[in-house]
Coordinates of C-alpha atoms in Angstrom, one line a residue:
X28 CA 23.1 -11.0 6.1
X29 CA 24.2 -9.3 2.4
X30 CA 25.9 -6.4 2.5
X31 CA 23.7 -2.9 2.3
X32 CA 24.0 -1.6 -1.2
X33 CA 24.4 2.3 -1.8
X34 CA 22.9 3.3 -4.8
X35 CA 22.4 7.2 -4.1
X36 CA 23.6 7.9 -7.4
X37 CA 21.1 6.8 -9.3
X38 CA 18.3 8.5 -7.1
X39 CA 20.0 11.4 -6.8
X40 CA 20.0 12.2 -10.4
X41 CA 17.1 11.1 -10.6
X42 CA 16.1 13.9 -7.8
X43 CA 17.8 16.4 -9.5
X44 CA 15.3 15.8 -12.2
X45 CA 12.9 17.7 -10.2
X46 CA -0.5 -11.9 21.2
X47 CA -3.5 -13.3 20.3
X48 CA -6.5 -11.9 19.6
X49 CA -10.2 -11.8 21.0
X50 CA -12.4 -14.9 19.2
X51 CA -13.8 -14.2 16.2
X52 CA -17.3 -13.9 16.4
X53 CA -18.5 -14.3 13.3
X54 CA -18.3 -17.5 10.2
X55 CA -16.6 -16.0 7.0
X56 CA -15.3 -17.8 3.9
X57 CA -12.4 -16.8 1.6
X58 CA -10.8 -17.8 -2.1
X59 CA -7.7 -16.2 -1.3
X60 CA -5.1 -19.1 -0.5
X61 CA -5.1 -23.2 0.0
X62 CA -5.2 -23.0 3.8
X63 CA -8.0 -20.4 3.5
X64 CA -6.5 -17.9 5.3
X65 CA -4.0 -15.3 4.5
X66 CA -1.3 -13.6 6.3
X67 CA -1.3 -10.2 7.3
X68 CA 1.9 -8.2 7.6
X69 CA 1.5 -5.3 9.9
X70 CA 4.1 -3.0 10.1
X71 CA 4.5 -0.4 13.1
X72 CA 5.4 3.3 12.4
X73 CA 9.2 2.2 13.8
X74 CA 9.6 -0.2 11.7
X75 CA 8.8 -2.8 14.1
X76 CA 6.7 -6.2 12.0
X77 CA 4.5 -8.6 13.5
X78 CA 3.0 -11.6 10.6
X79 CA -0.1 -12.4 11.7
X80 CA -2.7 -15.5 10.9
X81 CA -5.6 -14.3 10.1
X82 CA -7.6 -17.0 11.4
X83 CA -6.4 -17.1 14.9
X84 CA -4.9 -14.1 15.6
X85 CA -1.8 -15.6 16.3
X86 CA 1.2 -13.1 16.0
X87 CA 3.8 -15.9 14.0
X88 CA 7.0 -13.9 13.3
X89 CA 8.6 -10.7 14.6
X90 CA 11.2 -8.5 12.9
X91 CA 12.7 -5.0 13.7
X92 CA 13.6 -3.5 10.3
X93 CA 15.4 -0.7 12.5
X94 CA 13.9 2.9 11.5
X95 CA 10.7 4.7 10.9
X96 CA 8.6 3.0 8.4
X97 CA 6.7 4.7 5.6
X98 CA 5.4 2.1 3.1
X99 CA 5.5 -2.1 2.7
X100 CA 5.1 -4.2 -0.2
X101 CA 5.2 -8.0 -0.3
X102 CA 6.1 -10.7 -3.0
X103 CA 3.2 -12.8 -4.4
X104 CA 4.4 -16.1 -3.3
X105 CA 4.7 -14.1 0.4
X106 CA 8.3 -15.3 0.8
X107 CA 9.7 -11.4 1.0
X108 CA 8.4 -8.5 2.9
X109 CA 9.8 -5.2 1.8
X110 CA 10.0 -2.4 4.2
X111 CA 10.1 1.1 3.5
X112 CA 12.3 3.0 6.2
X113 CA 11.4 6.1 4.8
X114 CA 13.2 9.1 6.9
X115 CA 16.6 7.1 6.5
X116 CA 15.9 6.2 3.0
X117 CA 16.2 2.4 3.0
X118 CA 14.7 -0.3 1.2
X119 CA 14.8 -3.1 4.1
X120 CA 14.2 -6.7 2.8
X121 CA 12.9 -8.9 5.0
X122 CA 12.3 -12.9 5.5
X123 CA 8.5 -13.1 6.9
X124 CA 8.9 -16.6 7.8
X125 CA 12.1 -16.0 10.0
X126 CA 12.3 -12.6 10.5
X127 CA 15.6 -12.0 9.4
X128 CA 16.8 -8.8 8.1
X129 CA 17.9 -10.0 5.1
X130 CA 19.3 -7.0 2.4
X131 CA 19.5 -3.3 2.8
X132 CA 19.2 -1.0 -0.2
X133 CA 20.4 2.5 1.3
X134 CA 19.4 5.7 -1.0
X135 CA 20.6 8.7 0.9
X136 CA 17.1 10.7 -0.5
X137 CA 13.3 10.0 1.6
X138 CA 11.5 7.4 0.3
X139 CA 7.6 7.3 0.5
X140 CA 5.6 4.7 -0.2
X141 CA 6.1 0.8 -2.2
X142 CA 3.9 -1.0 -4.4
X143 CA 4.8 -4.3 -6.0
X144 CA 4.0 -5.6 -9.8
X145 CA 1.8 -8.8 -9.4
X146 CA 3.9 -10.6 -10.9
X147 CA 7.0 -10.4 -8.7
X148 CA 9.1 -8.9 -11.1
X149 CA 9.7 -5.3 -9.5
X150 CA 9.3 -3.5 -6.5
X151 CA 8.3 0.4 -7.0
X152 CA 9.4 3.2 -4.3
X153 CA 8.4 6.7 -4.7
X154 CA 11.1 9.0 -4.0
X155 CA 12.4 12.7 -3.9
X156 CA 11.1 13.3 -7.6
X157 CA 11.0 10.0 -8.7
X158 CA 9.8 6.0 -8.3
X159 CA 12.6 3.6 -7.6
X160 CA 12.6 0.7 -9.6
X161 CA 14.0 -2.5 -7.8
X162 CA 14.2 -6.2 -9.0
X163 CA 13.7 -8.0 -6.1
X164 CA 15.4 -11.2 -7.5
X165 CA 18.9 -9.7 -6.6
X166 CA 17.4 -6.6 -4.8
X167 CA 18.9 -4.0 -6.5
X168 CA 18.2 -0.6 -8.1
X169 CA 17.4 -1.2 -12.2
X170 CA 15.6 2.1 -12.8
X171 CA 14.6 5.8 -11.4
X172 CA 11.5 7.1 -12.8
X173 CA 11.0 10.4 -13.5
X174 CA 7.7 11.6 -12.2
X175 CA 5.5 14.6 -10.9
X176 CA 6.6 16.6 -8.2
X177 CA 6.3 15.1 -4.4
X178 CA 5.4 11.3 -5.1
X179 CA 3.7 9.4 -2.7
X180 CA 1.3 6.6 -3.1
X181 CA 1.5 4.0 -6.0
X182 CA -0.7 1.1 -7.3
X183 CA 0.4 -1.5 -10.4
X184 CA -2.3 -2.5 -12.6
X185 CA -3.4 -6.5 -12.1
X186 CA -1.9 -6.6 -16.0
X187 CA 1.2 -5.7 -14.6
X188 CA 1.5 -3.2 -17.3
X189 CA 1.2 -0.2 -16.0
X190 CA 2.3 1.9 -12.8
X191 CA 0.3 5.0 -11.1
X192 CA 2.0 7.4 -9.3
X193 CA 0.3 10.2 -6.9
X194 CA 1.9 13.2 -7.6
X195 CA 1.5 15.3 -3.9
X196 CA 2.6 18.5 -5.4
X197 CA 1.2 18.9 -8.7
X198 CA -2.3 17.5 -8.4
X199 CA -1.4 14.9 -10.8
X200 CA -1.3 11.1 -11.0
X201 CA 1.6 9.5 -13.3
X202 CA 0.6 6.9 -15.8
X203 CA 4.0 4.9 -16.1
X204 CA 5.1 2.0 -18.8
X205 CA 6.0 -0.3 -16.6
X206 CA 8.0 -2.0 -19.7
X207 CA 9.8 0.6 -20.6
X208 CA 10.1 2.3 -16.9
X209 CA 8.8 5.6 -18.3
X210 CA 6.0 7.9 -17.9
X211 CA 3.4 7.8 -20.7
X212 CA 0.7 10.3 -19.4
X213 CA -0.9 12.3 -16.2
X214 CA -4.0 12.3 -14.9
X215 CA -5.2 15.2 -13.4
X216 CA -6.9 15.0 -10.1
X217 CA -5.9 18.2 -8.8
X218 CA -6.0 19.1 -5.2
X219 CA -2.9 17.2 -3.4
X220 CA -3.1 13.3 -4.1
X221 CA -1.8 11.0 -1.3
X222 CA -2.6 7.3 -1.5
X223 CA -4.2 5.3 -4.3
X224 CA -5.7 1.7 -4.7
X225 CA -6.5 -0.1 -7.8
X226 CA -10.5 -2.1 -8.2
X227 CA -9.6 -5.4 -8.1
X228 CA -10.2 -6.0 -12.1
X229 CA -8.2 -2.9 -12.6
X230 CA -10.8 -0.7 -14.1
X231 CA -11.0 1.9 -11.3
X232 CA -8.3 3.7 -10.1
X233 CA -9.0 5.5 -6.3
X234 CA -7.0 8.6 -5.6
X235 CA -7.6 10.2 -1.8
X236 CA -6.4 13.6 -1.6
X237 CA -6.5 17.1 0.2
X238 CA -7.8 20.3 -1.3
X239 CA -6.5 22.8 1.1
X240 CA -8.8 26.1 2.2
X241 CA -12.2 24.1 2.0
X242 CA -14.5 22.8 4.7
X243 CA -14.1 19.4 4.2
X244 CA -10.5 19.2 2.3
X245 CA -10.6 15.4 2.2
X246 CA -11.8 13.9 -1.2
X247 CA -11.6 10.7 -2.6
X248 CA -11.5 10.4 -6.8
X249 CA -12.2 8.0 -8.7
X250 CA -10.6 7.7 -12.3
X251 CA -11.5 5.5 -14.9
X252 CA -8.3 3.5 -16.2
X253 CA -9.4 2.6 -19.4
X254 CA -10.0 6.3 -20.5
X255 CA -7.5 7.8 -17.8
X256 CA -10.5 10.2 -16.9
X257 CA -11.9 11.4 -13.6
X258 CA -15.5 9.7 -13.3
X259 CA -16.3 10.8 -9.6
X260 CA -15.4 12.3 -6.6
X261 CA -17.2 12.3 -2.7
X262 CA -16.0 14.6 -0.3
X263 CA -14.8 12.6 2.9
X264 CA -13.6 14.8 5.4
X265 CA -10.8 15.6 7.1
X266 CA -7.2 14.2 5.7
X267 CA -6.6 11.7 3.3
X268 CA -5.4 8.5 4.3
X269 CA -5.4 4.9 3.2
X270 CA -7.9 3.2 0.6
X271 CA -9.3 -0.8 0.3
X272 CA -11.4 -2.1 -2.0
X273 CA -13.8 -5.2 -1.7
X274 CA -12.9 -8.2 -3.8
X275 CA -16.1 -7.5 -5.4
X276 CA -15.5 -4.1 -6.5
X277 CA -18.2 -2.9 -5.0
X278 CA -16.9 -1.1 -1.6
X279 CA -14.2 1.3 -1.0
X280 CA -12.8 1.9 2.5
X281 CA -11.0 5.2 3.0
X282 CA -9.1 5.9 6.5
X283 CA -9.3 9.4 7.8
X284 CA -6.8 9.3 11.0
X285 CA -7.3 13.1 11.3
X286 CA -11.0 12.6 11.9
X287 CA -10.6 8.8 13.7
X288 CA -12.8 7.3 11.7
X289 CA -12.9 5.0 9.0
X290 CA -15.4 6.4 5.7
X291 CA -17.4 3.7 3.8
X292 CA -17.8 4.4 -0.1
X293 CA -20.3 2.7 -2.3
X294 CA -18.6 2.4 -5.4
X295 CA -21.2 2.3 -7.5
X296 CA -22.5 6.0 -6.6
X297 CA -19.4 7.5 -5.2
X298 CA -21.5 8.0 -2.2
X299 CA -20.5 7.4 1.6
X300 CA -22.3 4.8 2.8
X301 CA -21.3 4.8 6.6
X302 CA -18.1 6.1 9.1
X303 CA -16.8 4.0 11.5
X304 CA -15.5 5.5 14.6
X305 CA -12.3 3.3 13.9
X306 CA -9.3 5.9 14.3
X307 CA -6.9 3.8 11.7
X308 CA -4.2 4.8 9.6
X309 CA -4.4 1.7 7.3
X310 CA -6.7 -0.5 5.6
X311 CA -6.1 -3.5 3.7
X312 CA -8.2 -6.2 1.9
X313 CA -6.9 -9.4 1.3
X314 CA -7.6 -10.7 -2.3
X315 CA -10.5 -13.0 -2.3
X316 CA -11.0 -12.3 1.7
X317 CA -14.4 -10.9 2.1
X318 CA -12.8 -9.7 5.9
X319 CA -11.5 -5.9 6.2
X320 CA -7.9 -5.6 8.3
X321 CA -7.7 -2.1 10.2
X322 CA -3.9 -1.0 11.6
X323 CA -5.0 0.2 15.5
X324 CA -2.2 0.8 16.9
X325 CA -1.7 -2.3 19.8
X326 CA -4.1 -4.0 17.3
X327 CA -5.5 -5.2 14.5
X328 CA -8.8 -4.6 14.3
X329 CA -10.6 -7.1 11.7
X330 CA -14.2 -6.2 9.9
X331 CA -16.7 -8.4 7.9
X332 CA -18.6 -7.4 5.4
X333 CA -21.7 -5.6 7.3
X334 CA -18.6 -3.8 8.8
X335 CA -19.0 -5.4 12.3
X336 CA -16.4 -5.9 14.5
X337 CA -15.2 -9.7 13.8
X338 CA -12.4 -9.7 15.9
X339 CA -9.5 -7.7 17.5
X340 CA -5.9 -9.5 17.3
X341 CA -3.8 -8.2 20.1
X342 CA 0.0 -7.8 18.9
X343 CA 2.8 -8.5 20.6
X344 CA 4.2 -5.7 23.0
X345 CA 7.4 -5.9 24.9
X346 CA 11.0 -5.4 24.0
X347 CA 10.7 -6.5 20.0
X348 CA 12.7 -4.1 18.7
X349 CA 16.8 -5.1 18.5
X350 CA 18.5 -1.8 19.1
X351 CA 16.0 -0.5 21.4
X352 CA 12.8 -1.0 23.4
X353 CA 10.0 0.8 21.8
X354 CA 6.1 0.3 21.5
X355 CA 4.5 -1.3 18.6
X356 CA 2.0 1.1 16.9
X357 CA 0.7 -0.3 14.0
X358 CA -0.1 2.0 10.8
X359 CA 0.2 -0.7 8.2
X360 CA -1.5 -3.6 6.7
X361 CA 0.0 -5.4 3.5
X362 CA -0.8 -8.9 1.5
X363 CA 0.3 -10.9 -1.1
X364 CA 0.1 -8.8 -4.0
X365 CA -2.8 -10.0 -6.5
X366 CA -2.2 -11.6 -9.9
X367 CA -3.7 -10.7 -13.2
X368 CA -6.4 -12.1 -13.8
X369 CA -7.3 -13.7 -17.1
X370 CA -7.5 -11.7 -19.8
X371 CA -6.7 -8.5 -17.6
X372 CA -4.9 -6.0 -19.7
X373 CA -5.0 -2.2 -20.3
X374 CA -6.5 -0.7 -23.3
X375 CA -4.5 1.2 -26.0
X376 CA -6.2 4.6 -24.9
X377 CA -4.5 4.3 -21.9
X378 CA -0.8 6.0 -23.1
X379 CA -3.5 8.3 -25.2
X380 CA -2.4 11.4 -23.7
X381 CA 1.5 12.0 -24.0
X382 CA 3.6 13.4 -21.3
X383 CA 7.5 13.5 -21.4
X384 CA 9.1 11.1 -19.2
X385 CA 12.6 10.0 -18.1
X386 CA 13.6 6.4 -16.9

């Protein structure tokens, strides 16, 4: 195992800135990989891992990145898992296929939530005031981004062009050049922004969010990325939590932990279509996978497209952890990150609005 690098410097200044499961019931078919089936990483709130086949349910590889986790990323070619241990403010690189802890990037600031470029090249952290910038070739810090105030979730376009950044504080998501590792513009969304997730063709950008002293403070927004405008909203309920979209575009999944249950968007109308009583914190989509993955604690709970329980993959319990015994608790649910598409790339209008920016 490499030596942890410490790299609180650079984020500092930055900061200063401001088991198996049950059978599957039903037939589904997928474009997302040779074998047909992907692999899900699901990653417990204590850092605990567990890669999963999605076919069978089969729990493959266990891992025990060693503190309380807060966001994952993986590489495209699915041969790094990334592991944000966000209250110690670590970067935990992990081998999926062995489970070996692999690299440590220690920060000394709290990290939030990872996203990674499709095309492999960097690995995005929100921080204390700012995105980490890491280039997962020699894992190292290249960049601090300076951002809005309390970053949290963060999505890369399928160009691989630009980075969005929820800003928690200012009711704000960042527009970043991911070329130039600077912000370009903000979009304002207002209320307090938590997670976001990109369309699949990267044309809509969904924002869930909390407007505190209403009835129902949980919204989720939807921008359009080629004008950087806000084009709808739906109220959803209580909280904000996670968000999935359908390879097709057409259906947004929003979790809402506070209210256990899972809301149903159509995209088309920015209407709520149904709620699951699911109590999840994540959702994830594989690309090309028609199937929806759901974090439930001791499980994964797995969807199909009429939102139907298709199965319900047991994890592993027991003494996983390396340091100490501890209970696996699911909260996350991560894939290969999607490559651009064809053709895929941002319009000029969207750096239209200017904002100053710091890399």
């Amino acid at each position: 195992m490499a030596k942890p690098r410490l790299v609180a410097a650079v984020l500092a200044l930055s900061a200063a800135f401001a088991a198996m499961g049950v059978h599957q019931r039903h037939e589904y078919t997928t474009t997302s990989s040779a074998s047909g089936a992907p692999l899900a990483f699901v990653v417990g709130r204590t850092g605990l891992v567990q890669v999963v086949d999605t076919r069978s349910g089969a729990v493959l590889v266990t891992a025990d990145t060693g503190g309380r986790a807060t966001g994952v990323a993986v590489s495209p070619d699915g041969q790094r898992l990334y592991v944000v241990n966000g209250w110690t403010g670590a970067i935990t690189a992990v081998d999926p296929r062995t489970g070996e802890i692999l690299d440590r990037i220690f920060t000394q600031v709290q990290l939030s939530h990872a996203a990674m470029r499709p095309d492999g090249e960097r690995l995005y952290v929100s921080a204390a005031g700012s995105v980490a910038v890491v280039d997962p070739r020699d894992f190292r810090l290249v960049a601090a981004i300076r951002v809005g105030g309390g970053p949290q979730g963060l999505a890369v376009h399928p160009s691989n062009e630009v980075l969005y950044v929820a800003n928690s504080q200012d009711g704000t998501v960042s527009v970043v050049d991911t070329a130039t590792a600077s912000q370009t513009s903000t979009i304002e969304v207002g209320g307090l922004p938590q997670f976001l997730a990109l369309s699949p063709d990267g044309s809509r950008l969904y924002v869930s969010g909390l407007r505190l002293g209403e009835k129902t403070p949980g919204v989720l927004t939807v921008v359009d990325t080629t004008t950087n405008q806000v084009v709808g909203s739906v109220e959803a309920g209580r909280g904000a939590g996670s968000i999935a979209v359908t390879p097709d575009g057409a259906t947004v999944y929003l979790t809402l932990p506070k209210n256990g249950e899972v809301v149903v968007v159509d995209a088309a109308t920015m209407t709520v279509r149904e709620r699951l009583p699911i109590d999840s914190p994540g959702v994830a989509i594989a690309p090309g996978d028609p199937r929806v993955f759901l974090a439930t604690g001791a499980t994964t709970t797995v969807l199909d497209s009429t939102n139907t329980v298709l199965a319900t993959y047991r994890m592993r319990t027991g003494e996983l952890a390396e340091t100490r015994p501890r209970k696996f608790d699911a909260a996350m649910i991560a894939f290969c990150a999607q490559r651009a598409p064809t053709g895929s790339r941002i319009s000029s209008s969207q750096s239209s609005k200017s904002s100053t920016g710091s890399s």
